[in-house]
PDB file of C-alpha atoms and ligand atoms in Angstrom:
ATOM      1  CA  MET A1455       8.641  16.230  -2.141  1.00  0.00           C
ATOM      2  CA  GLN A1456       7.648  14.232   0.955  1.00  0.00           C
ATOM      3  CA  VAL A1457       8.101  10.510   0.428  1.00  0.00           C
ATOM      4  CA  GLN A1458      10.026   7.716   2.096  1.00  0.00           C
ATOM      5  CA  ILE A1459      11.775   5.466  -0.402  1.00  0.00           C
ATOM      6  CA  MET A1460      12.340   2.012   1.099  1.00  0.00           C
ATOM      7  CA  ASP A1461      15.346   0.967  -0.918  1.00  0.00           C
ATOM      8  CA  HIS A1462      16.598  -1.989   1.116  1.00  0.00           C
ATOM      9  CA  PRO A1463      18.719  -4.229  -1.173  1.00  0.00           C
ATOM     10  CA  LEU A1464      16.185  -7.069  -0.949  1.00  0.00           C
ATOM     11  CA  ILE A1465      13.397  -4.714  -1.985  1.00  0.00           C
ATOM     12  CA  GLN A1466      15.391  -3.268  -4.900  1.00  0.00           C
ATOM     13  CA  HIS A1467      16.290  -6.756  -6.119  1.00  0.00           C
ATOM     14  CA  LYS A1468      12.691  -7.942  -6.004  1.00  0.00           C
ATOM     15  CA  VAL A1469      11.329  -4.788  -7.669  1.00  0.00           C
ATOM     16  CA  THR A1470      13.741  -5.372 -10.561  1.00  0.00           C
ATOM     17  CA  LEU A1471      12.373  -8.907 -10.974  1.00  0.00           C
ATOM     18  CA  MET A1472       8.825  -7.536 -10.975  1.00  0.00           C
ATOM     19  CA  ARG A1473       9.674  -4.963 -13.634  1.00  0.00           C
ATOM     20  CA  MET A1474      11.002  -7.583 -16.073  1.00  0.00           C
ATOM     21  CA  LYS A1475       8.421  -8.181 -18.788  1.00  0.00           C
ATOM     22  CA  GLU A1476       9.044 -11.935 -18.824  1.00  0.00           C
ATOM     23  CA  THR A1477       8.050 -12.283 -15.132  1.00  0.00           C
ATOM     24  CA  GLY A1478       4.729 -14.152 -15.078  1.00  0.00           C
ATOM     25  CA  SER A1479       1.718 -13.638 -12.814  1.00  0.00           C
ATOM     26  CA  LYS A1480       2.660 -16.301 -10.252  1.00  0.00           C
ATOM     27  CA  ASP A1481       6.111 -14.834  -9.619  1.00  0.00           C
ATOM     28  CA  PHE A1482       4.784 -11.282  -9.852  1.00  0.00           C
ATOM     29  CA  ARG A1483       2.210 -11.975  -7.115  1.00  0.00           C
ATOM     30  CA  GLU A1484       4.747 -13.724  -4.875  1.00  0.00           C
ATOM     31  CA  LEU A1485       7.286 -10.926  -5.241  1.00  0.00           C
ATOM     32  CA  LEU A1486       4.634  -8.312  -4.481  1.00  0.00           C
ATOM     33  CA  GLU A1487       3.674 -10.166  -1.303  1.00  0.00           C
ATOM     34  CA  GLU A1488       7.328 -10.462  -0.242  1.00  0.00           C
ATOM     35  CA  ILE A1489       8.045  -6.775  -0.872  1.00  0.00           C
ATOM     36  CA  THR A1490       4.885  -5.800   0.997  1.00  0.00           C
ATOM     37  CA  MET A1491       6.159  -7.721   4.022  1.00  0.00           C
ATOM     38  CA  LEU A1492       9.579  -6.077   3.841  1.00  0.00           C
ATOM     39  CA  MET A1493       8.022  -2.620   3.542  1.00  0.00           C
ATOM     40  CA  GLY A1494       5.323  -3.368   6.106  1.00  0.00           C
ATOM     41  CA  TYR A1495       7.955  -4.238   8.702  1.00  0.00           C
ATOM     42  CA  GLU A1496       9.344  -0.678   8.504  1.00  0.00           C
ATOM     43  CA  ILE A1497       6.012   1.082   8.049  1.00  0.00           C
ATOM     44  CA  THR A1498       4.693  -0.413  11.294  1.00  0.00           C
ATOM     45  CA  ARG A1499       7.767   0.653  13.263  1.00  0.00           C
ATOM     46  CA  ASP A1500       5.817   3.447  15.028  1.00  0.00           C
ATOM     47  CA  LEU A1501       3.037   1.204  16.369  1.00  0.00           C
ATOM     48  CA  THR A1502       2.541   1.940  20.047  1.00  0.00           C
ATOM     49  CA  LEU A1503       3.229  -0.690  22.676  1.00  0.00           C
ATOM     50  CA  GLU A1504       1.828  -1.311  26.134  1.00  0.00           C
ATOM     51  CA  ASP A1505       3.018  -3.439  29.040  1.00  0.00           C
ATOM     52  CA  VAL A1506       1.453  -6.839  29.606  1.00  0.00           C
ATOM     53  CA  ALA A1507       2.000  -9.114  32.599  1.00  0.00           C
ATOM     54  CA  ILE A1508       2.890 -12.654  31.505  1.00  0.00           C
ATOM     55  CA  GLU A1509       4.516 -15.747  32.926  1.00  0.00           C
ATOM     56  CA  THR A1510       7.319 -17.567  31.167  1.00  0.00           C
ATOM     57  CA  PRO A1511       8.021 -21.192  32.200  1.00  0.00           C
ATOM     58  CA  ILE A1512      10.645 -19.682  34.523  1.00  0.00           C
ATOM     59  CA  THR A1513       9.119 -16.565  36.081  1.00  0.00           C
ATOM     60  CA  LYS A1514       6.656 -13.689  35.888  1.00  0.00           C
ATOM     61  CA  MET A1515       7.652 -10.745  33.732  1.00  0.00           C
ATOM     62  CA  THR A1516       6.306  -7.654  32.004  1.00  0.00           C
ATOM     63  CA  GLY A1517       6.215  -8.097  28.244  1.00  0.00           C
ATOM     64  CA  LYS A1518       5.189  -5.698  25.477  1.00  0.00           C
ATOM     65  CA  GLN A1519       2.214  -5.909  23.190  1.00  0.00           C
ATOM     66  CA  ILE A1520       0.796  -3.658  20.509  1.00  0.00           C
ATOM     67  CA  SER A1521      -1.795  -1.382  22.065  1.00  0.00           C
ATOM     68  CA  GLY A1522      -5.002   0.134  20.783  1.00  0.00           C
ATOM     69  CA  LYS A1523      -7.219  -0.961  17.954  1.00  0.00           C
ATOM     70  CA  LYS A1524      -5.817  -3.211  15.279  1.00  0.00           C
ATOM     71  CA  LEU A1525      -4.699  -1.561  12.056  1.00  0.00           C
ATOM     72  CA  GLY A1526      -6.974  -1.230   9.061  1.00  0.00           C
ATOM     73  CA  ILE A1527      -5.555  -2.232   5.681  1.00  0.00           C
ATOM     74  CA  VAL A1528      -7.328  -0.808   2.625  1.00  0.00           C
ATOM     75  CA  PRO A1529      -6.368  -2.091  -0.821  1.00  0.00           C
ATOM     76  CA  VAL A1530      -7.411   0.022  -3.783  1.00  0.00           C
ATOM     77  CA  LEU A1531      -9.126  -2.492  -6.088  1.00  0.00           C
ATOM     78  CA  ARG A1532      -7.948  -4.278  -8.006  1.00  0.00           C
ATOM     79  CA  ALA A1533      -4.183  -4.142  -7.901  1.00  0.00           C
ATOM     80  CA  GLY A1534      -4.042  -3.263  -4.194  1.00  0.00           C
ATOM     81  CA  LEU A1535      -5.389  -6.752  -3.453  1.00  0.00           C
ATOM     82  CA  GLY A1536      -1.926  -8.058  -4.290  1.00  0.00           C
ATOM     83  CA  MET A1537      -0.550  -6.357  -1.164  1.00  0.00           C
ATOM     84  CA  VAL A1538      -3.147  -7.503   1.381  1.00  0.00           C
ATOM     85  CA  GLN A1539      -1.752 -10.928   2.230  1.00  0.00           C
ATOM     86  CA  GLY A1540       1.737  -9.530   2.821  1.00  0.00           C
ATOM     87  CA  MET A1541       0.334  -7.146   5.427  1.00  0.00           C
ATOM     88  CA  LEU A1542      -1.851  -9.857   6.984  1.00  0.00           C
ATOM     89  CA  ASN A1543       1.204 -12.107   7.308  1.00  0.00           C
ATOM     90  CA  LEU A1544       2.653  -9.408   9.584  1.00  0.00           C
ATOM     91  CA  ILE A1545      -0.569  -8.374  11.344  1.00  0.00           C
ATOM     92  CA  PRO A1546      -3.002 -11.303  11.135  1.00  0.00           C
ATOM     93  CA  THR A1547      -5.655  -9.494  13.183  1.00  0.00           C
ATOM     94  CA  ALA A1548      -5.729  -6.369  11.018  1.00  0.00           C
ATOM     95  CA  LYS A1549      -9.114  -5.424   9.585  1.00  0.00           C
ATOM     96  CA  VAL A1550      -9.415  -5.129   5.828  1.00  0.00           C
ATOM     97  CA  GLY A1551     -11.519  -2.522   4.024  1.00  0.00           C
ATOM     98  CA  HIS A1552     -11.865  -2.188   0.261  1.00  0.00           C
ATOM     99  CA  VAL A1553     -12.023   0.835  -2.000  1.00  0.00           C
ATOM    100  CA  GLY A1554     -12.934   0.220  -5.643  1.00  0.00           C
ATOM    101  CA  LEU A1555     -11.534   2.772  -8.087  1.00  0.00           C
ATOM    102  CA  TYR A1556     -10.476   2.508 -11.677  1.00  0.00           C
ATOM    103  CA  ARG A1557      -8.800   5.026 -13.899  1.00  0.00           C
ATOM    104  CA  ASP A1558     -10.880   6.183 -16.836  1.00  0.00           C
ATOM    105  CA  PRO A1559      -8.562   5.448 -19.771  1.00  0.00           C
ATOM    106  CA  GLU A1560      -9.515   8.694 -21.546  1.00  0.00           C
ATOM    107  CA  THR A1561      -9.517  11.224 -18.731  1.00  0.00           C
ATOM    108  CA  LEU A1562      -7.177   9.298 -16.375  1.00  0.00           C
ATOM    109  CA  LYS A1563      -9.537  10.426 -13.582  1.00  0.00           C
ATOM    110  CA  PRO A1564     -10.482   7.887 -10.896  1.00  0.00           C
ATOM    111  CA  VAL A1565     -14.006   6.444 -10.967  1.00  0.00           C
ATOM    112  CA  GLU A1566     -15.311   5.092  -7.635  1.00  0.00           C
ATOM    113  CA  TYR A1567     -17.368   1.885  -7.699  1.00  0.00           C
ATOM    114  CA  TYR A1568     -17.032   0.367  -4.220  1.00  0.00           C
ATOM    115  CA  CYS A1569     -16.248   1.298  -0.618  1.00  0.00           C
ATOM    116  CA  LYS A1570     -16.598  -0.978   2.389  1.00  0.00           C
ATOM    117  CA  LEU A1571     -14.635  -0.201   5.543  1.00  0.00           C
ATOM    118  CA  PRO A1572     -14.366  -1.728   9.014  1.00  0.00           C
ATOM    119  CA  ASP A1573     -15.300   0.215  12.144  1.00  0.00           C
ATOM    120  CA  VAL A1574     -13.143   3.306  11.781  1.00  0.00           C
ATOM    121  CA  GLU A1575     -13.172   4.842  15.253  1.00  0.00           C
ATOM    122  CA  ASP A1576      -9.682   5.241  16.733  1.00  0.00           C
ATOM    123  CA  ARG A1577      -8.228   2.992  14.062  1.00  0.00           C
ATOM    124  CA  ASP A1578      -5.142   3.818  11.990  1.00  0.00           C
ATOM    125  CA  PHE A1579      -5.220   2.841   8.316  1.00  0.00           C
ATOM    126  CA  ILE A1580      -2.714   1.930   5.633  1.00  0.00           C
ATOM    127  CA  ILE A1581      -3.897   2.268   2.026  1.00  0.00           C
ATOM    128  CA  VAL A1582      -2.093  -0.139  -0.291  1.00  0.00           C
ATOM    129  CA  ASP A1583      -1.808   0.147  -4.069  1.00  0.00           C
ATOM    130  CA  PRO A1584       1.233  -0.928  -6.090  1.00  0.00           C
ATOM    131  CA  MET A1585       1.110   2.032  -8.497  1.00  0.00           C
ATOM    132  CA  LEU A1586       1.063   5.760  -7.777  1.00  0.00           C
ATOM    133  CA  ALA A1587       0.955   7.323 -11.237  1.00  0.00           C
ATOM    134  CA  THR A1588      -1.023  10.580 -11.621  1.00  0.00           C
ATOM    135  CA  GLY A1589      -2.004  10.190  -7.963  1.00  0.00           C
ATOM    136  CA  GLY A1590      -5.697  10.556  -8.774  1.00  0.00           C
ATOM    137  CA  SER A1591      -6.722   7.116  -7.482  1.00  0.00           C
ATOM    138  CA  ALA A1592      -4.755   7.308  -4.238  1.00  0.00           C
ATOM    139  CA  SER A1593      -5.909  10.867  -3.559  1.00  0.00           C
ATOM    140  CA  ALA A1594      -9.547   9.841  -4.094  1.00  0.00           C
ATOM    141  CA  ALA A1595      -9.082   6.798  -1.827  1.00  0.00           C
ATOM    142  CA  ILE A1596      -7.628   8.984   0.934  1.00  0.00           C
ATOM    143  CA  THR A1597     -10.513  11.454   0.553  1.00  0.00           C
ATOM    144  CA  LEU A1598     -13.038   8.588   0.868  1.00  0.00           C
ATOM    145  CA  LEU A1599     -11.428   7.427   4.113  1.00  0.00           C
ATOM    146  CA  LYS A1600     -11.262  10.957   5.511  1.00  0.00           C
ATOM    147  CA  GLU A1601     -14.957  11.506   4.676  1.00  0.00           C
ATOM    148  CA  ARG A1602     -15.699   8.520   6.911  1.00  0.00           C
ATOM    149  CA  GLY A1603     -13.820  10.105   9.798  1.00  0.00           C
ATOM    150  CA  ILE A1604     -10.452   8.370   9.523  1.00  0.00           C
ATOM    151  CA  LYS A1605      -7.661  10.602  10.788  1.00  0.00           C
ATOM    152  CA  HIS A1606      -4.439   8.617  10.611  1.00  0.00           C
ATOM    153  CA  ILE A1607      -3.659   7.322   7.133  1.00  0.00           C
ATOM    154  CA  LYS A1608      -0.451   6.084   5.514  1.00  0.00           C
ATOM    155  CA  LEU A1609      -0.079   5.336   1.821  1.00  0.00           C
ATOM    156  CA  MET A1610       2.059   2.376   0.760  1.00  0.00           C
ATOM    157  CA  CYS A1611       2.920   1.902  -2.922  1.00  0.00           C
ATOM    158  CA  LEU A1612       5.449  -0.098  -4.851  1.00  0.00           C
ATOM    159  CA  VAL A1613       6.361   2.210  -7.748  1.00  0.00           C
ATOM    160  CA  ALA A1614       5.576   5.924  -7.893  1.00  0.00           C
ATOM    161  CA  ALA A1615       5.977   8.767 -10.363  1.00  0.00           C
ATOM    162  CA  PRO A1616       6.983  12.241  -9.142  1.00  0.00           C
ATOM    163  CA  ALA A1617       3.631  13.645 -10.352  1.00  0.00           C
ATOM    164  CA  GLY A1618       1.714  11.246  -8.084  1.00  0.00           C
ATOM    165  CA  ILE A1619       3.813  12.132  -5.054  1.00  0.00           C
ATOM    166  CA  ASP A1620       3.212  15.846  -5.721  1.00  0.00           C
ATOM    167  CA  VAL A1621      -0.571  15.324  -5.929  1.00  0.00           C
ATOM    168  CA  ILE A1622      -0.706  13.475  -2.594  1.00  0.00           C
ATOM    169  CA  ASN A1623       1.611  15.997  -0.924  1.00  0.00           C
ATOM    170  CA  THR A1624      -0.681  18.813  -2.134  1.00  0.00           C
ATOM    171  CA  ASP A1625      -4.088  17.196  -1.548  1.00  0.00           C
ATOM    172  CA  HIS A1626      -3.184  15.366   1.668  1.00  0.00           C
ATOM    173  CA  PRO A1627      -0.043  16.792   3.286  1.00  0.00           C
ATOM    174  CA  ASP A1628      -0.835  14.860   6.478  1.00  0.00           C
ATOM    175  CA  VAL A1629      -0.488  11.462   4.744  1.00  0.00           C
ATOM    176  CA  LYS A1630       2.950   9.839   4.775  1.00  0.00           C
ATOM    177  CA  ILE A1631       3.884   8.062   1.539  1.00  0.00           C
ATOM    178  CA  PHE A1632       6.086   4.975   1.449  1.00  0.00           C
ATOM    179  CA  VAL A1633       7.362   3.589  -1.852  1.00  0.00           C
ATOM    180  CA  ALA A1634       9.860   0.968  -2.969  1.00  0.00           C
ATOM    181  CA  ALA A1635      10.883   2.919  -6.076  1.00  0.00           C
ATOM    182  CA  LEU A1636      10.475   6.457  -7.367  1.00  0.00           C
ATOM    183  CA  ASP A1637      10.554   6.389 -11.162  1.00  0.00           C
ATOM    184  CA  GLU A1638      11.284   9.032 -13.754  1.00  0.00           C
ATOM    185  CA  LYS A1639       7.973  10.169 -15.236  1.00  0.00           C
ATOM    186  CA  LEU A1640       4.610   9.297 -16.781  1.00  0.00           C
ATOM    187  CA  ASP A1641       4.097   8.551 -20.461  1.00  0.00           C
ATOM    188  CA  GLU A1642       1.285  10.069 -22.553  1.00  0.00           C
ATOM    189  CA  HIS A1643      -1.117   7.321 -21.361  1.00  0.00           C
ATOM    190  CA  GLY A1644      -0.380   7.956 -17.705  1.00  0.00           C
ATOM    191  CA  TYR A1645       1.828   4.877 -17.327  1.00  0.00           C
ATOM    192  CA  ILE A1646       4.875   5.065 -15.108  1.00  0.00           C
ATOM    193  CA  VAL A1647       8.208   5.073 -16.995  1.00  0.00           C
ATOM    194  CA  PRO A1648      10.112   2.786 -16.698  1.00  0.00           C
ATOM    195  CA  GLY A1649       7.508   1.290 -14.314  1.00  0.00           C
ATOM    196  CA  LEU A1650       6.355  -2.286 -14.580  1.00  0.00           C
ATOM    197  CA  GLY A1651       3.320  -1.993 -16.846  1.00  0.00           C
ATOM    198  CA  ASP A1652      -0.254  -2.508 -15.671  1.00  0.00           C
ATOM    199  CA  ALA A1653       0.000  -3.921 -12.176  1.00  0.00           C
ATOM    200  CA  GLY A1654      -3.582  -5.242 -12.068  1.00  0.00           C
ATOM    201  CA  ASP A1655      -3.196  -7.071 -15.362  1.00  0.00           C
ATOM    202  CA  ARG A1656       0.125  -8.570 -14.298  1.00  0.00           C
ATOM    203  CA  ILE A1657      -1.255  -9.745 -10.929  1.00  0.00           C
ATOM    204  CA  PHE A1658      -4.419 -11.267 -12.350  1.00  0.00           C
ATOM    205  CA  GLY A1659      -3.256 -12.320 -15.806  1.00  0.00           C
ATOM    206  CA  THR A1660      -5.706 -10.071 -17.671  1.00  0.00           C
ATOM    207  CA  LYS A1661      -5.109  -7.784 -20.647  1.00  0.00           C
TER     208      LYS A1661
HETATM  209  C1  PRP B 625      -3.996   1.306 -11.319  1.00  0.00           C
HETATM  210  C2  PRP B 625      -3.263   1.245  -9.986  1.00  0.00           C
HETATM  211  C3  PRP B 625      -3.779   2.465  -9.274  1.00  0.00           C
HETATM  212  C4  PRP B 625      -3.964   3.445 -10.393  1.00  0.00           C
HETATM  213  C5  PRP B 625      -2.815   4.405 -10.389  1.00  0.00           C
HETATM  214  O1  PRP B 625      -5.272   0.851 -11.199  1.00  0.00           O
HETATM  215  O2  PRP B 625      -3.483   0.058  -9.310  1.00  0.00           O
HETATM  216  O3  PRP B 625      -4.984   2.242  -8.572  1.00  0.00           O
HETATM  217  O4  PRP B 625      -3.945   2.699 -11.617  1.00  0.00           O
HETATM  218  O5  PRP B 625      -3.007   5.406 -11.339  1.00  0.00           O
HETATM  219  P1  PRP B 625      -3.244   6.912 -10.939  1.00  0.00           P
HETATM  220  O6  PRP B 625      -2.224   7.240  -9.880  1.00  0.00           O
HETATM  221  O7  PRP B 625      -2.986   7.636 -12.221  1.00  0.00           O
HETATM  222  O8  PRP B 625      -4.648   7.071 -10.456  1.00  0.00           O
HETATM  223  P2  PRP B 625      -6.237   0.719 -12.480  1.00  0.00           P
HETATM  224  O9  PRP B 625      -7.055   1.960 -12.630  1.00  0.00           O
HETATM  225  O10 PRP B 625      -5.428   0.295 -13.672  1.00  0.00           O
HETATM  226  O11 PRP B 625      -7.255  -0.392 -12.043  1.00  0.00           O
HETATM  227  P3  PRP B 625      -7.009  -1.939 -11.687  1.00  0.00           P
HETATM  228  O12 PRP B 625      -6.269  -1.975 -10.383  1.00  0.00           O
HETATM  229  O13 PRP B 625      -8.392  -2.456 -11.586  1.00  0.00           O
HETATM  230  O14 PRP B 625      -6.204  -2.577 -12.804  1.00  0.00           O
HETATM  231  N1  URA B 626      -1.466   1.890 -13.308  1.00  0.00           N
HETATM  232  C1  URA B 626      -0.650   0.836 -13.545  1.00  0.00           C
HETATM  233  O1  URA B 626      -1.026  -0.315 -13.280  1.00  0.00           O
HETATM  234  N2  URA B 626       0.562   1.082 -14.059  1.00  0.00           N
HETATM  235  C2  URA B 626       0.994   2.319 -14.346  1.00  0.00           C
HETATM  236  O2  URA B 626       2.146   2.475 -14.818  1.00  0.00           O
HETATM  237  C3  URA B 626       0.132   3.397 -14.095  1.00  0.00           C
HETATM  238  C4  URA B 626      -1.089   3.163 -13.565  1.00  0.00           C
END
């Protein structure tokens, strides 16, 4: 199973707060943004740098800056929206695409309803979605991006089930998966156990 679990103590602490059923939408959203920043810091570690000539108040020097096209961030609607601001706090010039998918409650298969992406040429993308359950939604989102010519994709989730990791590893072995927590299993409705419930509902206060 190919997955990187980002279990920094701060991340583990905050995930526990998010799991608690008494945590309300305001705190849930804030914690998700904070965890996204903590994870995003590590996930962007392999960004390439180039030299840049600058002048400090004292002297000329060669500094470093991130090279190439700015990253593309793609939240899977709706719950992925809760991770966008955390990434933009780190990379304010990133471009943001959107993929709209929901899980049919009967079949648990993803249904696509929206896709709008920035210019994709030579741009690396990070797909964000808090939950990786059966893996159907994330796999479909990755396929959509690949169909548009995107070659370098990472998947960043908060809580995953082993089944979801297996699906992504099988369907898209080239895509690295980063999660804050790998849980035990799925229940009969496709919810992650112990999980944190319905991420979209908890972010937006819906039922
Ligand atoms: C949730 C979650 C993922 C998907 C994960 O979205 O945000 O996109 O389920 O499940 P899967 O791995 O089994 O596909 P949901 O379909 O509930 O839509 P929402 O974000 O609009 O609430
Ligand atoms: N989607 C969620 O929001 N939560 C789960 O546990 C599974 C899918």
